[in-house]
Amino acid sequence: MDTPIPDLLVMDDIDLLTVLVILEAEAEPLLGKIAVACVVRNRLNDKRWPDRWKEVMLQPKQFSCFLPEYFRPEVLTRSHQDPYWRECHFAAFGVYNKYIRSEANHANHYYSTDIPEPYWAKGHEPVLEIGKHRFYKL
């Protein structure tokens, strides 16, 4: 793993997944948060990606929230009583422990419609759209 954000390396998988969900989908509805977490799980179950949660999440250039230019370090000190944190943690915990079975239609990629369509999405149809996220199975 090559990440310039050392605090992430010492986090356990559920806390790191919670941070990913917060940074990637905090303003999305609960189903959108769950779908984002499911993308990580779907990659974990795909031989093209590593077989450990942390390695999937921190793989270079895979989740923009962990790029130094986009990372918001204040999320690491956010109160666990914060409603957004609790909902994101609920999604992460449920997906990680397989309590939530939604596969997000087997999506392994997504992007926010707040940004231009990424190169990898061109020519592909989304399998799911929730809030401002489009999900793809590539």
CSV table of C-alpha atoms in Angstrom, one decimal:
chain,number,residue,atom,x,y,z
A,1,MET,CA,0.0,0.0,0.0
A,2,ASP,CA,1.3,3.4,-0.9
A,3,THR,CA,-0.6,6.1,0.9
A,4,PRO,CA,0.7,9.4,2.1
A,5,ILE,CA,-1.8,9.5,4.9
A,6,PRO,CA,-0.2,7.4,7.6
A,7,ASP,CA,-3.2,7.7,10.0
A,8,LEU,CA,-5.2,5.5,7.6
A,9,LEU,CA,-2.7,2.6,7.9
A,10,VAL,CA,-3.4,2.1,11.6
A,11,MET,CA,-7.2,2.1,11.3
A,12,ASP,CA,-9.1,-1.2,11.5
A,13,ASP,CA,-11.1,-2.2,8.4
A,14,ILE,CA,-14.5,-1.0,9.7
A,15,ASP,CA,-13.3,2.4,10.8
A,16,LEU,CA,-11.5,2.9,7.4
A,17,LEU,CA,-14.6,1.8,5.5
A,18,THR,CA,-16.6,4.3,7.6
A,19,VAL,CA,-14.1,7.1,6.7
A,20,LEU,CA,-14.4,6.1,3.0
A,21,VAL,CA,-18.2,6.2,3.1
A,22,ILE,CA,-18.2,9.6,4.9
A,23,LEU,CA,-15.7,11.1,2.4
A,24,GLU,CA,-17.3,9.6,-0.7
A,25,ALA,CA,-21.1,9.6,0.2
A,26,GLU,CA,-21.8,11.6,3.3
A,27,ALA,CA,-24.5,13.6,1.7
A,28,GLU,CA,-26.1,10.7,-0.1
A,29,PRO,CA,-29.1,8.8,1.2
A,30,LEU,CA,-28.5,5.7,3.3
A,31,LEU,CA,-28.9,3.4,0.2
A,32,GLY,CA,-26.2,5.4,-1.5
A,33,LYS,CA,-23.8,5.0,1.5
A,34,ILE,CA,-24.5,1.3,1.5
A,35,ALA,CA,-23.9,1.0,-2.2
A,36,VAL,CA,-20.5,2.7,-1.9
A,37,ALA,CA,-19.5,0.3,0.8
A,38,CYS,CA,-20.7,-2.6,-1.3
A,39,VAL,CA,-18.4,-1.5,-4.1
A,40,VAL,CA,-15.5,-2.1,-1.8
A,41,ARG,CA,-16.9,-5.6,-0.8
A,42,ASN,CA,-17.5,-6.4,-4.5
A,43,ARG,CA,-13.9,-5.6,-5.3
A,44,LEU,CA,-12.8,-7.7,-2.4
A,45,ASN,CA,-14.6,-10.6,-3.9
A,46,ASP,CA,-13.1,-10.1,-7.4
A,47,LYS,CA,-9.7,-11.6,-8.1
A,48,ARG,CA,-8.6,-8.4,-9.9
A,49,TRP,CA,-8.3,-6.7,-6.6
A,50,PRO,CA,-6.5,-7.5,-3.3
A,51,ASP,CA,-8.2,-9.9,-0.9
A,52,ARG,CA,-8.0,-7.6,2.1
A,53,TRP,CA,-10.3,-4.7,2.9
A,54,LYS,CA,-7.6,-2.2,3.7
A,55,GLU,CA,-5.6,-3.1,0.6
A,56,VAL,CA,-8.7,-2.6,-1.6
A,57,MET,CA,-9.5,0.7,0.0
A,58,LEU,CA,-6.0,2.1,0.0
A,59,GLN,CA,-5.0,0.9,-3.4
A,60,PRO,CA,-3.4,3.9,-5.2
A,61,LYS,CA,-5.7,6.0,-7.3
A,62,GLN,CA,-8.8,3.9,-6.7
A,63,PHE,CA,-10.8,6.0,-4.2
A,64,SER,CA,-10.3,9.7,-4.8
A,65,CYS,CA,-11.2,10.5,-1.1
A,66,PHE,CA,-7.8,9.1,-0.1
A,67,LEU,CA,-5.8,11.2,-2.5
A,68,PRO,CA,-3.9,13.8,-0.6
A,69,GLU,CA,-5.5,16.7,-2.6
A,70,TYR,CA,-9.0,15.5,-1.7
A,71,PHE,CA,-8.5,14.0,1.7
A,72,ARG,CA,-10.2,15.9,4.6
A,73,PRO,CA,-8.3,15.0,7.8
A,74,GLU,CA,-10.9,16.5,10.1
A,75,VAL,CA,-13.0,13.4,9.4
A,76,LEU,CA,-10.6,11.4,11.5
A,77,THR,CA,-11.6,13.5,14.6
A,78,ARG,CA,-15.3,13.7,14.0
A,79,SER,CA,-17.5,12.8,16.9
A,80,HIS,CA,-19.0,9.4,16.8
A,81,GLN,CA,-22.3,11.0,18.0
A,82,ASP,CA,-22.5,13.0,14.8
A,83,PRO,CA,-25.5,11.8,12.9
A,84,TYR,CA,-23.6,11.6,9.6
A,85,TRP,CA,-20.8,9.5,11.2
A,86,ARG,CA,-23.4,7.2,12.8
A,87,GLU,CA,-25.2,6.6,9.5
A,88,CYS,CA,-21.9,6.0,7.6
A,89,HIS,CA,-20.7,3.7,10.3
A,90,PHE,CA,-24.0,1.8,10.2
A,91,ALA,CA,-23.6,1.3,6.4
A,92,ALA,CA,-19.9,0.3,6.8
A,93,PHE,CA,-20.5,-2.1,9.7
A,94,GLY,CA,-23.5,-3.7,8.0
A,95,VAL,CA,-21.7,-4.3,4.7
A,96,TYR,CA,-18.5,-5.4,6.3
A,97,ASN,CA,-20.2,-8.0,8.5
A,98,LYS,CA,-22.5,-9.1,5.8
A,99,TYR,CA,-25.7,-8.0,7.6
A,100,ILE,CA,-26.5,-5.9,4.6
A,101,ARG,CA,-26.7,-8.1,1.5
A,102,SER,CA,-27.2,-5.5,-1.2
A,103,GLU,CA,-24.6,-6.0,-3.9
A,104,ALA,CA,-25.3,-2.7,-5.6
A,105,ASN,CA,-26.0,-4.8,-8.6
A,106,HIS,CA,-22.5,-6.2,-8.4
A,107,ALA,CA,-21.0,-2.8,-9.1
A,108,ASN,CA,-17.3,-2.4,-8.6
A,109,HIS,CA,-16.9,1.2,-9.7
A,110,TYR,CA,-18.8,4.4,-9.1
A,111,TYR,CA,-18.5,8.1,-9.5
A,112,SER,CA,-20.3,11.3,-8.4
A,113,THR,CA,-22.2,13.2,-11.1
A,114,ASP,CA,-20.7,16.3,-9.5
A,115,ILE,CA,-17.6,15.6,-11.6
A,116,PRO,CA,-17.2,15.0,-15.3
A,117,GLU,CA,-17.7,11.4,-16.5
A,118,PRO,CA,-14.4,9.5,-15.9
A,119,TYR,CA,-12.6,7.8,-18.8
A,120,TRP,CA,-13.4,4.3,-17.4
A,121,ALA,CA,-17.2,5.0,-17.6
A,122,LYS,CA,-17.3,6.0,-21.2
A,123,GLY,CA,-19.2,3.5,-23.3
A,124,HIS,CA,-20.6,1.7,-20.3
A,125,GLU,CA,-24.1,1.8,-18.9
A,126,PRO,CA,-24.5,2.3,-15.1
A,127,VAL,CA,-26.1,-0.7,-13.3
A,128,LEU,CA,-27.5,1.6,-10.6
A,129,GLU,CA,-28.0,5.2,-9.9
A,130,ILE,CA,-28.6,6.5,-6.3
A,131,GLY,CA,-28.5,10.2,-5.4
A,132,LYS,CA,-25.5,11.7,-7.2
A,133,HIS,CA,-23.7,8.4,-7.8
A,134,ARG,CA,-23.6,6.2,-10.8
A,135,PHE,CA,-22.5,2.6,-10.2
A,136,TYR,CA,-20.9,0.3,-12.8
A,137,LYS,CA,-19.9,-3.3,-13.1
A,138,LEU,CA,-16.7,-3.4,-15.2
